[in-house]
mmCIF file of C-alpha atoms in Angstrom:
data_model
loop_
_atom_site.group_PDB
_atom_site.id
_atom_site.type_symbol
_atom_site.label_atom_id
_atom_site.label_comp_id
_atom_site.label_asym_id
_atom_site.label_seq_id
_atom_site.Cartn_x
_atom_site.Cartn_y
_atom_site.Cartn_z
ATOM 1 C CA GLU A 1 39.324 39.591 -40.528
ATOM 2 C CA MET A 2 39.661 36.921 -37.860
ATOM 3 C CA ASP A 3 36.164 35.657 -38.715
ATOM 4 C CA ASP A 4 37.179 35.457 -42.384
ATOM 5 C CA ALA A 5 40.227 33.375 -41.477
ATOM 6 C CA LYS A 6 38.112 31.000 -39.399
ATOM 7 C CA THR A 7 35.593 30.671 -42.215
ATOM 8 C CA VAL A 8 38.354 29.736 -44.668
ATOM 9 C CA GLN A 9 39.828 27.261 -42.165
ATOM 10 C CA LYS A 10 36.430 25.610 -41.672
ATOM 11 C CA ALA A 11 35.874 25.400 -45.421
ATOM 12 C CA ILE A 12 39.265 23.785 -45.969
ATOM 13 C CA ARG A 13 38.685 21.288 -43.169
ATOM 14 C CA PHE A 14 35.322 20.399 -44.714
ATOM 15 C CA LEU A 15 36.862 19.935 -48.182
ATOM 16 C CA VAL A 16 39.749 17.859 -46.800
ATOM 17 C CA ASN A 17 37.330 15.649 -44.837
ATOM 18 C CA CYS A 18 35.227 15.079 -47.944
ATOM 19 C CA ASP A 19 38.370 14.252 -49.914
ATOM 20 C CA ARG A 20 39.506 11.758 -47.263
ATOM 21 C CA ARG A 21 36.137 10.038 -47.449
ATOM 22 C CA GLY A 22 36.452 9.673 -51.190
ATOM 23 C CA ILE A 23 33.835 12.275 -52.020
ATOM 24 C CA PRO A 24 34.863 13.996 -55.265
ATOM 25 C CA ILE A 25 35.782 17.609 -54.623
ATOM 26 C CA PRO A 26 35.778 20.232 -57.376
ATOM 27 C CA ALA A 27 39.257 21.696 -57.733
ATOM 28 C CA PHE A 28 38.254 25.352 -57.845
ATOM 29 C CA PRO A 29 37.060 25.819 -54.212
ATOM 30 C CA CYS A 30 40.214 24.129 -52.891
ATOM 31 C CA ALA A 31 42.481 26.128 -55.186
ATOM 32 C CA VAL A 32 40.870 29.419 -54.194
ATOM 33 C CA ALA A 33 40.968 28.445 -50.506
ATOM 34 C CA ALA A 34 44.707 27.778 -50.887
ATOM 35 C CA GLU A 35 45.197 31.137 -52.576
ATOM 36 C CA ILE A 36 43.231 32.968 -49.877
ATOM 37 C CA SER A 37 45.140 31.155 -47.127
ATOM 38 C CA MET A 38 48.448 32.272 -48.623
ATOM 39 C CA ARG A 39 47.240 35.854 -48.880
ATOM 40 C CA MET A 40 46.136 35.695 -45.231
ATOM 41 C CA GLY A 41 49.582 34.499 -44.196
ATOM 42 C CA ASP A 42 48.812 30.857 -43.456
ATOM 43 C CA PRO A 43 51.094 28.803 -45.737
ATOM 44 C CA ALA A 44 50.509 25.561 -43.798
ATOM 45 C CA LEU A 45 46.773 25.745 -44.418
ATOM 46 C CA ALA A 46 47.420 26.778 -48.022
ATOM 47 C CA ARG A 47 49.563 23.670 -48.571
ATOM 48 C CA ILE A 48 46.780 21.429 -47.265
ATOM 49 C CA ALA A 49 44.186 22.981 -49.577
ATOM 50 C CA LEU A 50 46.661 23.002 -52.455
ATOM 51 C CA ARG A 51 47.267 19.238 -52.151
ATOM 52 C CA VAL A 52 43.535 18.567 -52.447
ATOM 53 C CA ALA A 53 43.197 21.032 -55.341
ATOM 54 C CA ILE A 54 46.066 19.443 -57.281
ATOM 55 C CA ARG A 55 44.710 15.941 -56.723
ATOM 56 C CA SER A 56 41.236 17.075 -57.754
ATOM 57 C CA VAL A 57 42.299 18.988 -60.874
ATOM 58 C CA SER A 58 44.319 15.979 -61.993
ATOM 59 C CA SER A 59 41.438 13.556 -61.650
ATOM 60 C CA THR A 60 38.405 15.488 -62.857
ATOM 61 C CA GLU A 61 36.989 16.533 -66.183
ATOM 62 C CA PRO A 62 36.281 18.950 -67.748
ATOM 63 C CA PHE A 63 39.426 21.051 -67.537
ATOM 64 C CA ASP A 64 39.039 23.825 -64.942
ATOM 65 C CA ARG A 65 41.282 26.689 -66.065
ATOM 66 C CA HIS A 66 40.257 28.840 -63.076
ATOM 67 C CA ALA A 67 41.443 26.178 -60.630
ATOM 68 C CA VAL A 68 44.656 25.574 -62.578
ATOM 69 C CA SER A 69 45.399 29.322 -62.597
ATOM 70 C CA ALA A 70 44.720 29.607 -58.856
ATOM 71 C CA ILE A 71 47.060 26.669 -58.201
ATOM 72 C CA GLY A 72 49.783 28.390 -60.241
ATOM 73 C CA ARG A 73 49.322 31.727 -58.452
ATOM 74 C CA THR A 74 49.426 30.024 -55.058
ATOM 75 C CA LEU A 75 52.586 28.102 -55.914
ATOM 76 C CA ILE A 76 54.365 31.256 -57.028
ATOM 77 C CA ARG A 77 53.315 33.013 -53.817
ATOM 78 C CA MET A 78 54.820 30.040 -51.969
ATOM 79 C CA GLY A 79 58.085 30.581 -53.832
ATOM 80 C CA ASP A 80 57.778 27.572 -56.135
ATOM 81 C CA ALA A 81 58.090 29.289 -59.529
ATOM 82 C CA GLU A 82 59.083 26.088 -61.281
ATOM 83 C CA ARG A 83 55.909 24.177 -60.402
ATOM 84 C CA ALA A 84 53.803 27.325 -60.808
ATOM 85 C CA GLN A 85 55.027 27.651 -64.375
ATOM 86 C CA PHE A 86 53.541 24.272 -65.330
ATOM 87 C CA TYR A 87 50.070 25.202 -64.051
ATOM 88 C CA LEU A 88 50.078 28.721 -65.481
ATOM 89 C CA GLN A 89 51.255 27.506 -68.889
ATOM 90 C CA THR A 90 48.552 24.848 -68.855
ATOM 91 C CA ALA A 91 45.876 27.417 -68.011
ATOM 92 C CA LEU A 92 47.164 29.749 -70.704
ATOM 93 C CA ARG A 93 47.276 27.068 -73.401
ATOM 94 C CA LYS A 94 44.124 25.100 -72.553
ATOM 95 C CA GLY A 95 42.057 27.963 -71.199
ATOM 96 C CA CYS A 96 39.335 29.905 -72.896
ATOM 97 C CA ASP A 97 39.801 32.778 -75.308
ATOM 98 C CA ASP A 98 38.957 35.446 -72.710
ATOM 99 C CA ILE A 99 41.688 38.055 -73.153
ATOM 100 C CA SER A 100 41.531 39.165 -69.496
ATOM 101 C CA LEU A 101 42.120 35.646 -68.214
ATOM 102 C CA ARG A 102 44.942 35.040 -70.680
ATOM 103 C CA ALA A 103 46.574 38.357 -69.759
ATOM 104 C CA ASP A 104 46.392 37.463 -66.067
ATOM 105 C CA ASP A 105 47.963 34.047 -66.672
ATOM 106 C CA LEU A 106 50.707 35.572 -68.828
ATOM 107 C CA ALA A 107 51.427 38.224 -66.183
ATOM 108 C CA TRP A 108 51.860 35.540 -63.525
ATOM 109 C CA LEU A 109 53.839 33.342 -65.902
ATOM 110 C CA SER A 110 56.230 36.196 -66.607
ATOM 111 C CA ARG A 111 56.686 36.537 -62.840
ATOM 112 C CA CYS A 112 57.732 32.875 -62.781
ATOM 113 C CA ALA A 113 60.325 33.580 -65.468
ATOM 114 C CA ILE A 114 61.670 36.596 -63.543
ATOM 115 C CA GLU A 115 61.975 34.626 -60.304
ATOM 116 C CA ARG A 116 63.744 31.764 -62.045
ATOM 117 C CA MET A 117 66.057 34.230 -63.854
ATOM 118 C CA ASP A 118 66.937 35.933 -60.554
ATOM 119 C CA SER A 119 67.672 32.573 -58.958
ATOM 120 C CA LEU A 120 69.952 31.538 -61.817
ATOM 121 C CA ARG A 121 71.720 34.936 -61.848
ATOM 122 C CA SER A 122 72.373 34.751 -58.119
ATOM 123 C CA ARG A 123 74.226 31.485 -58.741
ATOM 124 C CA GLY A 124 76.259 32.988 -61.597
ATOM 125 C CA ARG A 125 74.543 30.931 -64.295
ATOM 126 C CA SER A 126 74.281 33.574 -67.023
ATOM 127 C CA ARG A 127 74.097 31.057 -69.869
ATOM 128 C CA ALA A 128 71.166 29.316 -68.179
ATOM 129 C CA VAL A 129 69.490 32.727 -67.847
ATOM 130 C CA MET A 130 69.840 33.321 -71.592
ATOM 131 C CA GLU A 131 68.438 29.852 -72.338
ATOM 132 C CA LEU A 132 65.522 30.482 -69.985
ATOM 133 C CA ILE A 133 64.737 33.793 -71.681
ATOM 134 C CA ALA A 134 64.886 32.221 -75.147
ATOM 135 C CA ARG A 135 62.671 29.303 -74.085
ATOM 136 C CA PHE A 136 60.167 31.631 -72.399
ATOM 137 C CA LEU A 137 59.890 33.894 -75.440
ATOM 138 C CA GLN A 138 59.609 30.941 -77.805
ATOM 139 C CA GLN A 139 56.940 29.172 -75.729
ATOM 140 C CA GLN A 140 54.894 32.313 -75.146
ATOM 141 C CA ALA A 141 55.318 33.927 -78.586
ATOM 142 C CA SER A 142 51.713 33.324 -79.604
ATOM 143 C CA PHE A 143 50.434 35.019 -76.429
ATOM 144 C CA LEU A 144 52.721 38.066 -76.272
ATOM 145 C CA SER A 145 50.383 40.130 -78.459
ATOM 146 C CA VAL A 146 48.100 40.335 -75.404
ATOM 147 C CA ALA A 147 50.509 42.988 -74.088
ATOM 148 C CA GLU A 148 49.416 45.336 -76.891
ATOM 149 C CA THR A 149 45.690 45.145 -76.108
ATOM 150 C CA ASP A 150 43.801 48.350 -75.342
ATOM 151 C CA ALA A 151 42.080 48.046 -71.995
ATOM 152 C CA PRO A 152 39.657 50.274 -70.103
ATOM 153 C CA ALA A 153 41.185 52.399 -67.354
ATOM 154 C CA GLY A 154 41.082 50.736 -63.951
ATOM 155 C CA SER A 155 40.301 47.280 -65.346
ATOM 156 C CA GLU A 156 41.922 44.017 -64.321
ATOM 157 C CA LEU A 157 43.006 43.641 -67.934
ATOM 158 C CA LEU A 158 44.913 46.927 -67.793
ATOM 159 C CA ARG A 159 46.627 45.826 -64.568
ATOM 160 C CA SER A 160 47.650 42.513 -66.137
ATOM 161 C CA ILE A 161 48.940 44.239 -69.280
ATOM 162 C CA TYR A 162 50.966 46.615 -67.124
ATOM 163 C CA TYR A 163 52.645 43.694 -65.336
ATOM 164 C CA ILE A 164 53.223 41.791 -68.571
ATOM 165 C CA ASN A 165 54.996 44.782 -70.104
ATOM 166 C CA LEU A 166 56.927 45.554 -66.925
ATOM 167 C CA ARG A 167 58.179 41.984 -66.654
ATOM 168 C CA LEU A 168 58.867 41.598 -70.374
ATOM 169 C CA GLY A 169 61.004 44.725 -70.098
ATOM 170 C CA ARG A 170 62.948 43.105 -67.279
ATOM 171 C CA ILE A 171 63.262 39.841 -69.161
ATOM 172 C CA MET A 172 64.629 41.642 -72.211
ATOM 173 C CA ALA A 173 67.014 43.892 -70.226
#
């Protein structure tokens, strides 16, 4: 595992050095490196890779939904549900029609809503919670049918659908 961490660190340093020299960097490798760094418990390294990924995704075409999703997942793991929501909504709306990818984005997006609801509740802002729920349901209405999809046992799609339904239940409670 230590070798894996060093490999990720080297890759991020390489990408950052290229970025500093003005060499265009595809967003996806940086976004995934940020996500891996967070999962490995290195938020400082994740922030470095995330900065490059965000700059790259903002300045390159075509739209890279995989990078945008990875940025959103990393931000939510960092505790920044508000910024994560922007990236996950963008991936969901501009992404491809692959049901598995949409379900994954919606599952993570619902986690953003839950975290923001919990934050508002902890500050006694029940009206803001209700407004957040209404806005979430209105904005995601066209995607909620994903939660009713039949998925093969053990698939990533089934896992995403489980989390969508679990979180929608919490949102509606």
